[in-house]
Short mmCIF file of C-alpha atoms and ligand atoms in Angstrom, two decimals:
data_model
loop_
_atom_site.label_atom_id
_atom_site.label_comp_id
_atom_site.label_asym_id
_atom_site.label_seq_id
_atom_site.Cartn_x
_atom_site.Cartn_y
_atom_site.Cartn_z
CA MET A 181 -27.69 -112.30 -94.35
CA SER A 182 -27.12 -113.13 -90.78
CA GLU A 183 -30.53 -113.91 -89.45
CA VAL A 184 -30.99 -116.91 -87.29
CA CYS A 185 -34.35 -116.30 -85.80
CA PRO A 186 -37.78 -115.06 -86.70
CA SER A 187 -37.41 -112.32 -84.15
CA HIS A 188 -34.72 -111.16 -86.47
CA ASP A 189 -37.13 -111.03 -89.28
CA PRO A 190 -36.33 -108.19 -91.66
CA THR A 191 -39.96 -107.19 -91.89
CA PRO A 192 -40.17 -105.30 -88.60
CA LEU A 193 -36.89 -103.61 -89.43
CA VAL A 194 -38.13 -102.12 -92.58
CA VAL A 195 -40.97 -100.80 -90.49
CA ALA A 196 -38.51 -99.33 -88.04
CA ARG A 197 -36.93 -96.86 -90.43
CA ASP A 198 -36.94 -93.39 -89.03
CA ASP A 199 -39.20 -91.84 -91.60
CA ALA A 200 -41.49 -94.82 -91.90
CA SER A 201 -45.10 -93.81 -92.07
CA ASP A 202 -45.43 -91.56 -89.07
CA GLU A 203 -48.61 -90.32 -90.58
CA ARG A 204 -50.20 -93.75 -90.34
CA ARG A 205 -49.08 -94.18 -86.75
CA THR A 206 -50.59 -90.88 -85.69
CA VAL A 207 -53.92 -91.96 -87.04
CA LEU A 208 -53.88 -95.33 -85.33
CA ARG A 209 -52.43 -94.48 -81.95
CA VAL A 210 -54.86 -93.98 -79.13
CA VAL A 211 -53.93 -91.11 -76.87
CA LYS A 212 -54.15 -92.22 -73.26
CA SER A 213 -56.40 -90.51 -70.82
CA PRO A 214 -54.61 -88.59 -68.06
CA ALA A 215 -56.49 -90.66 -65.46
CA ARG A 216 -53.40 -92.73 -64.65
CA ALA A 217 -49.64 -92.21 -64.66
CA ARG A 218 -47.68 -92.30 -67.88
CA ARG A 219 -46.53 -95.78 -68.85
CA LEU A 220 -43.30 -96.87 -70.48
CA LEU A 221 -43.93 -100.29 -71.96
CA LEU A 222 -40.78 -102.11 -72.98
CA CYS A 223 -40.59 -105.55 -74.61
CA LEU A 224 -37.32 -107.50 -74.38
CA ASP A 225 -37.25 -110.06 -77.17
CA GLY A 226 -36.75 -113.65 -76.01
CA VAL A 227 -35.90 -113.09 -72.34
CA PRO A 228 -37.17 -116.08 -70.31
CA PHE A 229 -39.01 -115.77 -66.99
CA ASP A 230 -36.25 -117.72 -65.20
CA VAL A 231 -33.53 -115.34 -66.43
CA VAL A 232 -35.39 -112.30 -65.09
CA THR A 233 -36.14 -114.05 -61.81
CA GLU A 234 -32.44 -114.86 -61.46
CA ALA A 235 -31.48 -111.25 -62.31
CA LYS A 236 -33.87 -109.98 -59.63
CA SER A 237 -32.30 -112.34 -57.10
CA ARG A 238 -28.96 -110.61 -57.85
CA GLY A 239 -30.53 -107.25 -57.02
CA LEU A 240 -31.21 -106.11 -60.59
CA PHE A 241 -34.66 -104.64 -61.35
CA ASP A 242 -35.45 -104.42 -57.64
CA ASN A 243 -37.60 -101.37 -58.35
CA PHE A 244 -39.99 -103.81 -60.09
CA ASN A 245 -42.62 -105.96 -58.39
CA ALA A 246 -42.47 -109.76 -58.75
CA PRO A 247 -42.70 -110.95 -62.37
CA ALA A 248 -45.71 -112.90 -63.68
CA ARG A 249 -45.29 -115.89 -65.98
CA LEU A 250 -46.54 -114.64 -69.32
CA LEU A 251 -47.47 -117.77 -71.29
CA SER A 252 -46.29 -117.53 -74.87
CA PRO A 253 -48.39 -119.40 -77.46
CA PHE A 254 -47.01 -122.31 -79.50
CA PRO A 255 -45.01 -122.02 -81.70
CA THR A 256 -43.11 -119.61 -79.45
CA LEU A 257 -42.05 -116.94 -81.96
CA THR A 258 -42.08 -113.13 -81.85
CA ASN A 259 -44.79 -112.26 -84.35
CA VAL A 260 -47.11 -115.05 -83.21
CA ALA A 261 -46.69 -114.06 -79.56
CA LEU A 262 -46.93 -110.27 -79.89
CA ALA A 263 -49.97 -110.48 -82.17
CA GLN A 264 -51.73 -112.46 -79.40
CA MET A 265 -50.45 -110.39 -76.48
CA LEU A 266 -51.51 -107.12 -78.13
CA SER A 267 -54.75 -108.53 -79.64
CA ALA A 268 -53.44 -107.45 -83.04
CA THR A 269 -54.02 -108.86 -86.53
CA VAL A 270 -52.39 -112.24 -87.09
CA PRO A 271 -49.30 -112.54 -89.30
CA ASN A 272 -49.52 -114.46 -92.58
CA GLY A 273 -47.21 -117.20 -91.42
CA TYR A 274 -45.12 -118.21 -88.43
CA GLU A 275 -42.05 -116.59 -89.98
CA SER A 276 -41.41 -114.35 -92.95
CA LEU A 277 -41.05 -117.43 -95.20
CA TYR A 278 -44.40 -119.22 -95.11
CA PHE A 279 -46.73 -121.43 -97.10
CA ASP A 280 -49.73 -119.62 -98.57
CA ARG A 281 -52.64 -122.07 -98.51
CA GLU A 282 -54.70 -120.25 -101.15
CA ALA A 283 -51.83 -119.72 -103.59
CA LYS A 284 -50.53 -123.21 -102.67
CA GLU A 285 -46.92 -122.07 -102.62
CA LEU A 286 -44.13 -120.76 -100.42
CA ARG A 287 -44.17 -116.98 -100.07
CA GLY A 288 -42.03 -114.32 -98.43
CA GLY A 289 -38.51 -115.01 -97.20
CA VAL A 290 -35.68 -112.55 -96.93
CA ARG A 291 -35.55 -111.04 -100.39
CA LYS A 292 -39.17 -109.99 -100.57
CA TYR A 293 -38.70 -107.54 -97.72
CA ILE A 294 -35.66 -105.65 -98.85
CA GLY A 295 -36.69 -102.12 -99.69
CA ARG A 296 -39.12 -99.59 -98.33
CA ARG A 297 -41.98 -100.40 -96.08
CA THR A 298 -45.38 -100.86 -97.65
CA PRO A 299 -48.56 -101.95 -95.87
CA ASP A 300 -48.34 -105.49 -97.26
CA LYS A 301 -45.01 -105.88 -95.51
CA ILE A 302 -46.44 -105.31 -92.03
CA PRO A 303 -46.79 -108.78 -90.50
CA SER A 304 -49.17 -107.70 -87.75
CA SER A 305 -50.89 -104.52 -86.61
CA TYR A 306 -49.00 -104.52 -83.29
CA MET A 307 -46.19 -102.90 -85.29
CA ASP A 308 -48.30 -99.77 -85.59
CA GLU A 309 -48.20 -99.33 -81.83
CA LEU A 310 -44.42 -99.36 -81.52
CA ASP A 311 -42.73 -96.05 -80.76
CA TYR A 312 -39.25 -97.51 -80.92
CA GLN A 313 -37.52 -100.54 -82.37
CA GLU A 314 -33.98 -100.97 -83.58
CA PRO A 315 -33.01 -99.53 -86.97
CA LEU A 316 -32.60 -101.79 -89.99
CA ALA A 317 -28.82 -101.90 -90.04
CA PHE A 318 -28.68 -103.30 -86.51
CA GLU A 319 -30.39 -106.47 -87.55
CA PHE A 320 -27.44 -107.55 -89.58
CA LEU A 321 -24.78 -106.31 -87.20
CA ILE A 322 -25.94 -107.98 -84.03
CA TYR A 323 -23.92 -111.12 -84.71
CA VAL A 324 -20.66 -109.38 -85.51
CA ALA A 325 -20.73 -106.39 -83.20
CA THR A 326 -23.04 -107.58 -80.46
CA GLU A 327 -21.92 -105.29 -77.66
CA ALA A 328 -21.81 -102.17 -79.81
CA VAL A 329 -25.23 -102.84 -81.27
CA TRP A 330 -26.79 -103.44 -77.87
CA LYS A 331 -25.32 -100.22 -76.45
CA THR A 332 -26.36 -98.11 -79.42
CA ASP A 333 -29.83 -99.65 -79.38
CA MET A 334 -30.26 -98.76 -75.71
CA ARG A 335 -28.95 -95.22 -76.23
CA ARG A 336 -31.31 -94.59 -79.14
CA PHE A 337 -34.24 -96.00 -77.23
CA ARG A 338 -33.46 -93.68 -74.29
CA GLU A 339 -33.17 -90.61 -76.53
CA ARG A 340 -36.38 -91.45 -78.32
CA PHE A 341 -38.28 -91.97 -75.08
CA LEU A 342 -37.06 -88.76 -73.47
CA ALA A 343 -37.90 -86.78 -76.60
CA ALA A 344 -41.44 -88.22 -76.84
CA PRO A 345 -44.47 -86.17 -75.71
CA PRO A 346 -44.56 -86.68 -71.92
CA ALA A 347 -48.34 -86.98 -71.74
CA ARG A 348 -48.39 -90.12 -73.80
CA ASP A 349 -47.47 -93.75 -73.13
CA PHE A 350 -44.40 -95.05 -74.92
CA PHE A 351 -43.93 -98.57 -76.30
CA GLY A 352 -40.41 -99.73 -77.10
CA PHE A 353 -39.13 -103.08 -78.35
CA LEU A 354 -35.50 -104.09 -77.78
CA LYS A 355 -34.71 -107.01 -80.08
CA ALA A 356 -31.00 -107.33 -79.42
CA THR A 357 -31.69 -109.43 -76.30
CA ASP A 358 -32.86 -112.31 -78.50
CA GLY A 359 -29.72 -112.27 -80.64
CA LEU A 360 -27.52 -111.96 -77.54
CA LEU A 361 -29.01 -115.16 -76.15
CA HIS A 362 -28.97 -117.12 -79.43
CA ILE A 363 -25.34 -116.33 -80.10
CA GLY A 364 -23.82 -115.37 -76.75
CA GLY A 365 -25.84 -117.51 -74.35
CA PRO A 366 -27.09 -116.52 -70.88
CA ARG A 367 -23.75 -115.06 -69.69
CA ARG A 368 -23.78 -112.46 -72.43
CA LEU A 369 -27.37 -111.57 -71.74
CA SER A 370 -26.78 -111.23 -68.05
CA VAL A 371 -24.17 -108.50 -68.68
CA ALA A 372 -26.64 -106.76 -70.99
CA LEU A 373 -29.36 -106.87 -68.34
CA GLU A 374 -27.07 -105.07 -65.90
CA SER A 375 -26.73 -102.17 -68.32
CA LEU A 376 -30.47 -102.20 -68.97
CA ASP A 377 -31.17 -102.05 -65.23
CA LYS A 378 -28.94 -98.99 -64.98
CA LEU A 379 -30.61 -97.36 -67.96
CA LEU A 380 -34.12 -97.91 -66.62
CA ARG A 381 -33.14 -96.35 -63.28
CA GLU A 382 -31.79 -93.28 -65.11
CA ILE A 383 -34.94 -93.06 -67.17
CA GLN A 384 -37.10 -93.24 -64.10
CA ARG A 385 -35.08 -90.49 -62.44
CA GLU A 386 -35.45 -88.28 -65.48
CA ALA A 387 -39.10 -89.06 -66.19
CA GLY A 388 -40.18 -88.98 -62.55
CA ALA A 389 -41.04 -91.80 -60.14
CA GLU A 390 -44.71 -91.56 -61.07
CA THR A 391 -43.92 -92.94 -64.53
CA GLU A 392 -44.78 -96.64 -64.53
CA ILE A 393 -42.37 -98.96 -66.32
CA VAL A 394 -43.79 -102.24 -67.59
CA LEU A 395 -41.18 -104.73 -68.75
CA PHE A 396 -42.14 -107.94 -70.55
CA SER A 397 -40.95 -110.45 -73.11
CA ASP A 398 -42.63 -112.12 -76.07
CA HIS A 399 -41.33 -115.67 -75.54
CA GLY A 400 -38.69 -117.48 -73.51
CA MET A 401 -35.74 -119.55 -74.68
CA ASN A 402 -33.98 -122.82 -73.85
CA LEU A 403 -30.46 -122.12 -72.63
CA GLU A 404 -28.59 -125.03 -74.16
CA GLU A 405 -26.63 -125.57 -77.33
CA ASN A 406 -28.92 -126.67 -80.14
CA ARG A 407 -28.25 -128.90 -83.13
CA ARG A 408 -30.00 -129.34 -86.39
CA LEU A 409 -32.98 -131.65 -86.87
CA HIS A 410 -32.73 -133.57 -90.16
CA LEU A 411 -36.41 -133.31 -90.88
CA GLN A 412 -36.36 -133.17 -94.68
CA THR A 413 -33.89 -136.04 -95.03
CA HIS A 414 -36.02 -138.14 -92.72
CA LEU A 415 -39.24 -137.34 -94.57
CA ARG A 416 -37.66 -138.13 -97.95
CA ARG A 417 -36.47 -141.47 -96.60
CA SER A 418 -40.01 -142.11 -95.42
CA GLY A 419 -41.28 -141.58 -98.97
CA TYR A 420 -42.34 -137.94 -98.87
CA GLU A 421 -41.64 -135.38 -101.55
CA ILE A 422 -40.71 -131.94 -100.14
CA VAL A 423 -42.14 -129.26 -102.41
CA ASN A 424 -42.22 -125.46 -102.73
CA HIS A 425 -45.65 -125.38 -104.36
CA MET A 426 -48.67 -127.62 -104.88
CA HIS A 427 -50.17 -126.03 -107.97
CA ARG A 428 -51.05 -129.37 -109.56
CA PRO A 429 -52.32 -132.42 -107.71
CA ARG A 430 -49.62 -135.06 -107.86
CA GLY A 431 -48.76 -137.96 -105.59
CA ARG A 432 -50.02 -138.97 -102.18
CA ALA A 433 -47.06 -137.88 -100.09
CA ARG A 434 -46.29 -134.22 -100.65
CA VAL A 435 -45.25 -131.81 -97.94
CA ALA A 436 -44.16 -128.18 -97.82
CA ALA A 437 -41.83 -127.53 -94.89
CA PRO A 438 -40.73 -123.86 -94.87
CA ALA A 439 -37.26 -123.66 -93.33
CA PHE A 440 -36.19 -120.22 -92.11
CA GLY A 441 -34.99 -119.15 -88.64
CA LEU A 442 -33.24 -121.72 -86.48
CA CYS A 443 -36.06 -122.51 -84.08
CA GLY A 444 -37.44 -125.47 -82.15
CA TYR A 445 -40.51 -126.19 -84.26
CA ALA A 446 -41.55 -127.05 -87.82
CA ALA A 447 -44.75 -126.10 -89.68
CA LEU A 448 -45.80 -128.70 -92.25
CA TYR A 449 -48.37 -128.26 -95.02
CA CYS A 450 -49.88 -131.30 -96.72
CA GLY A 451 -50.88 -131.89 -100.30
CA ASP A 452 -54.60 -132.53 -100.92
CA GLU A 453 -54.14 -136.27 -100.74
CA THR A 454 -51.57 -136.38 -97.98
CA ASP A 455 -52.77 -137.75 -94.65
CA ARG A 456 -51.89 -135.62 -91.61
CA GLY A 457 -51.93 -138.53 -89.19
CA GLU A 458 -49.57 -140.59 -91.34
CA LEU A 459 -47.22 -137.63 -91.67
CA ALA A 460 -47.19 -137.06 -87.89
CA GLY A 461 -46.64 -140.80 -87.42
CA ALA A 462 -43.65 -140.77 -89.77
CA LEU A 463 -41.99 -138.16 -87.51
CA ALA A 464 -42.57 -139.88 -84.18
CA ASP A 465 -39.26 -141.78 -84.22
CA LEU A 466 -37.05 -138.99 -85.52
CA GLU A 467 -34.50 -137.99 -82.87
CA GLY A 468 -35.17 -134.44 -81.74
CA VAL A 469 -38.93 -134.53 -82.40
CA ASP A 470 -40.91 -134.25 -79.17
CA PHE A 471 -44.42 -134.49 -80.62
CA SER A 472 -46.59 -133.41 -83.54
CA VAL A 473 -50.04 -131.86 -83.20
CA TYR A 474 -52.72 -131.77 -85.88
CA ARG A 475 -56.44 -131.39 -86.40
CA GLU A 476 -58.33 -134.26 -87.98
CA GLU A 477 -59.97 -133.17 -91.23
CA GLY A 478 -63.44 -131.75 -90.51
CA ASP A 479 -63.13 -132.12 -86.72
CA ASP A 480 -63.47 -128.78 -84.96
CA GLU A 481 -63.44 -130.07 -81.40
CA SER A 482 -60.23 -132.06 -81.10
CA ALA A 483 -56.50 -132.05 -81.71
CA VAL A 484 -54.28 -135.12 -81.91
CA VAL A 485 -50.88 -135.13 -80.20
CA THR A 486 -48.49 -137.90 -81.17
CA GLY A 487 -44.82 -138.60 -80.57
CA ALA A 488 -42.34 -141.13 -79.22
CA ARG A 489 -44.01 -140.99 -75.79
CA GLY A 490 -47.44 -141.94 -77.11
CA ARG A 491 -50.60 -140.59 -78.63
CA ALA A 492 -53.45 -138.59 -77.10
CA VAL A 493 -56.47 -136.60 -78.25
CA ILE A 494 -57.26 -133.20 -76.74
CA ARG A 495 -61.01 -132.79 -76.88
CA ARG A 496 -62.74 -129.46 -76.29
CA LEU A 497 -66.33 -128.87 -75.22
CA GLN A 498 -68.29 -125.61 -74.93
CA ARG A 499 -71.01 -125.83 -72.32
CA GLY A 500 -73.07 -122.96 -70.91
CA GLY A 501 -70.51 -120.35 -71.92
CA ALA A 502 -67.63 -122.33 -70.35
CA THR A 503 -64.80 -124.15 -72.11
CA LEU A 504 -63.83 -127.64 -70.95
CA TYR A 505 -61.05 -130.00 -72.05
CA ARG A 506 -60.51 -133.74 -71.93
CA TYR A 507 -57.14 -135.45 -72.37
CA GLU A 508 -57.71 -138.89 -73.94
CA GLN A 509 -54.60 -141.02 -73.70
CA GLN A 510 -54.69 -143.60 -76.47
CA THR A 511 -51.18 -144.93 -75.90
CA GLY A 512 -48.67 -143.60 -73.38
CA ASP A 513 -48.73 -139.99 -72.18
CA PRO A 514 -47.20 -137.68 -74.82
CA LEU A 515 -47.75 -134.49 -72.79
CA ASN A 516 -46.82 -135.97 -69.42
CA LEU A 517 -50.18 -134.99 -67.92
CA ASP A 518 -50.83 -138.17 -65.90
CA GLY A 519 -50.04 -136.45 -62.61
CA VAL A 520 -52.15 -133.41 -63.42
CA ALA A 521 -55.10 -135.61 -64.39
CA ARG A 522 -54.78 -137.52 -61.09
CA ALA A 523 -54.76 -134.26 -59.12
CA LEU A 524 -57.87 -133.03 -60.94
CA GLU A 525 -59.53 -136.38 -60.23
CA GLU A 526 -58.74 -136.09 -56.52
CA GLU A 527 -60.15 -132.58 -56.45
CA GLY A 528 -63.32 -133.85 -58.13
CA LYS A 529 -62.89 -131.57 -61.12
CA PHE A 530 -63.89 -134.06 -63.84
CA ASP A 531 -67.47 -134.44 -65.02
CA ALA A 532 -68.95 -137.85 -65.87
CA GLU A 533 -67.35 -137.75 -69.33
CA GLY A 534 -63.88 -136.84 -68.12
CA PHE A 535 -63.97 -133.14 -69.02
CA ALA A 536 -62.57 -130.50 -66.66
CA ALA A 537 -62.86 -126.72 -66.91
CA ASP A 538 -60.24 -124.88 -68.92
CA ALA A 539 -59.44 -122.76 -65.83
CA ASP A 540 -58.82 -125.90 -63.72
CA TRP A 541 -56.39 -127.33 -66.27
CA LEU A 542 -54.62 -123.97 -66.50
CA ALA A 543 -54.34 -123.63 -62.72
CA LEU A 544 -52.45 -126.94 -62.52
CA THR A 545 -50.32 -126.51 -65.66
CA SER A 546 -49.04 -122.92 -65.59
CA LYS A 547 -45.62 -124.24 -64.42
CA HIS A 548 -45.87 -127.62 -66.14
CA GLU A 549 -43.30 -129.02 -68.60
CA TYR A 550 -45.80 -127.88 -71.27
CA PRO A 551 -47.42 -124.76 -69.79
CA ASP A 552 -51.18 -124.55 -70.34
CA ALA A 553 -50.76 -127.70 -72.45
CA LEU A 554 -54.33 -128.50 -73.49
CA ALA A 555 -55.63 -125.06 -74.44
CA ASN A 556 -52.31 -123.99 -75.94
CA LEU A 557 -51.92 -127.01 -78.22
CA TYR A 558 -55.59 -127.28 -79.11
CA GLU A 559 -55.58 -123.64 -80.18
CA SER A 560 -52.31 -123.97 -82.07
CA VAL A 561 -54.17 -125.91 -84.78
CA HIS A 562 -57.63 -124.32 -84.39
CA ALA A 563 -57.32 -120.66 -83.39
CA PRO A 564 -56.05 -118.27 -86.04
CA ARG A 565 -52.60 -117.58 -84.58
CA VAL A 566 -51.41 -117.06 -88.14
CA ARG A 567 -53.41 -116.71 -91.33
CA HIS A 568 -52.01 -119.86 -92.93
CA THR A 569 -52.15 -122.41 -90.11
CA ALA A 570 -50.00 -125.50 -90.65
CA ASP A 571 -51.59 -128.94 -91.12
CA VAL A 572 -49.09 -130.48 -88.73
CA LEU A 573 -47.09 -128.50 -86.16
CA VAL A 574 -43.99 -130.23 -84.84
CA SER A 575 -42.57 -129.35 -81.41
CA LEU A 576 -38.90 -130.28 -81.01
CA ARG A 577 -37.10 -131.27 -77.84
CA ASP A 578 -34.83 -128.66 -76.26
CA GLY A 579 -31.43 -129.00 -77.92
CA PHE A 580 -32.77 -129.24 -81.49
CA TYR A 581 -33.77 -126.75 -84.16
CA TYR A 582 -35.11 -126.83 -87.69
CA GLY A 583 -34.37 -124.04 -90.17
CA ALA A 584 -32.55 -122.82 -93.24
CA ASN A 585 -29.22 -124.47 -94.08
CA VAL A 586 -27.66 -121.18 -95.02
CA PHE A 587 -28.14 -119.80 -91.50
CA SER A 588 -27.16 -122.94 -89.65
CA ARG A 589 -23.78 -123.04 -91.38
CA MET A 590 -22.95 -119.60 -90.03
CA VAL A 591 -23.71 -119.79 -86.35
CA ARG A 592 -23.34 -121.87 -83.25
CA LEU A 593 -26.72 -121.72 -81.61
CA LEU A 594 -26.35 -121.42 -77.84
CA ALA A 595 -30.05 -121.06 -77.18
CA THR A 596 -33.28 -121.09 -79.13
CA HIS A 597 -37.08 -121.10 -78.84
CA GLY A 598 -40.10 -122.18 -80.85
CA ASN A 599 -41.22 -125.39 -79.11
CA ALA A 600 -44.00 -125.87 -76.55
CA LEU A 601 -41.69 -126.65 -73.62
CA ARG A 602 -41.53 -124.55 -70.48
CA ALA A 603 -38.32 -122.60 -71.14
CA SER A 604 -39.57 -121.20 -74.45
CA SER A 605 -43.21 -120.88 -73.41
CA THR A 606 -42.60 -118.88 -70.24
CA ALA A 607 -42.04 -115.20 -70.91
CA PHE A 608 -42.35 -112.61 -68.13
CA LEU A 609 -44.30 -109.47 -67.27
CA MET A 610 -43.55 -107.05 -64.43
CA SER A 611 -44.24 -103.48 -63.43
CA THR A 612 -42.78 -100.84 -61.15
CA HIS A 613 -46.29 -99.90 -60.01
CA ARG A 614 -48.61 -102.89 -60.27
CA ASP A 615 -48.77 -106.51 -59.10
CA PHE A 616 -49.88 -109.03 -61.69
CA PRO A 617 -51.40 -112.51 -61.26
CA THR A 618 -48.79 -115.31 -61.03
CA HIS A 619 -49.51 -116.37 -64.60
CA VAL A 620 -51.07 -114.58 -67.55
CA ARG A 621 -52.14 -116.11 -70.86
CA SER A 622 -51.00 -114.28 -73.97
CA THR A 623 -54.62 -113.63 -74.93
CA GLU A 624 -55.23 -111.94 -71.58
CA ALA A 625 -52.19 -109.66 -71.69
CA ARG A 626 -53.51 -106.66 -73.59
CA PRO A 627 -55.49 -104.98 -70.81
CA LEU A 628 -52.45 -105.28 -68.53
CA LEU A 629 -50.10 -103.88 -71.16
CA ARG A 630 -52.06 -101.13 -72.84
CA ASP A 631 -55.19 -100.11 -70.96
ZN1 ZN B 175 -35.10 -115.65 -81.51
#
């Protein structure tokens, strides 16, 4: 198997088979009203905002208006992001190998998904809206025949779009861009974007200029070579037992740490008697760990962020229909928000207890090192971004990944995503017909994409 990334999860590929459940799709798809022009919605897996901005500066995609920063939720992974952006059902886990909290064991992985598609293999309902994604075989070929796979993928997408009923919107998902970046780096992707630019111009000529094209990505990517984080070795040295199930209570220091795609985060699940804070503390000094975030047991209004740069509590407050956040620095400044807090202070945005409105924090952090830091990280351990939320989510520094040994032995990873840093968190969204706000949260994307 040659997967390196959750975007290259076999689950969606099984779904993509030609004959897969067209009946079901027909039932679920909403036929658009003729009140506006037809829309071609195309998602490019893993293409960062900065890469598209740079491509536009070279004259590519100049038939598109300026791109918005589409803020991808942490951890920055395809199924997590697209489920939020399309307001779809949440996936079971962050990747296809996950820890099931009720069954208290690891579930999924590669083998489970080989074979025909069945409803229990659909990670999220956004899949039902896709009119095109690459066929199964491509998934495994992308790393050996990159150029050929990309070209065939684009050709098939074009054929499928032009053959689709012209009165209806079309939603395509090109996943090869993610693999191109992971394995080939930005130079390889930049060549691919030139061919995509050409293809989209042809499509617009054939479909008519009134057809709106909306291009977006699910998450971004750091563009540097990444090396492995020795998370399990470190935890074992710190006295933890790494387990695949927790069927029987046993020992104070048990952790499940599903390792799959080679991405910049780790999702940790604690045994009943294992303390989340202690676990996060044990990781603070490990090289490559940026910070860990967790929810204190029974506390629905705060999230603790701790790492080598210090420890802070993100506290949330609902007041009169509005959401407010407070950033309590206990030691240091783990999210580097000192400057933002000073600016909010100068603008008089804090109330007597040090809370500021969610919208005020967002306005000053959409381009921050950790975009939309407070709401994004608070919600990563509170909001149901996946069904089986981790007890401790670890965000790695750019340049590091955690994942399955078997994959990491096979590839040199020239780029990856998954952490809460800007490069991975900043996807893009642009249209040939509409202007979008400068930044858009993933949870606010659906009306811009589909309605
Ligand atoms: Zn990826």
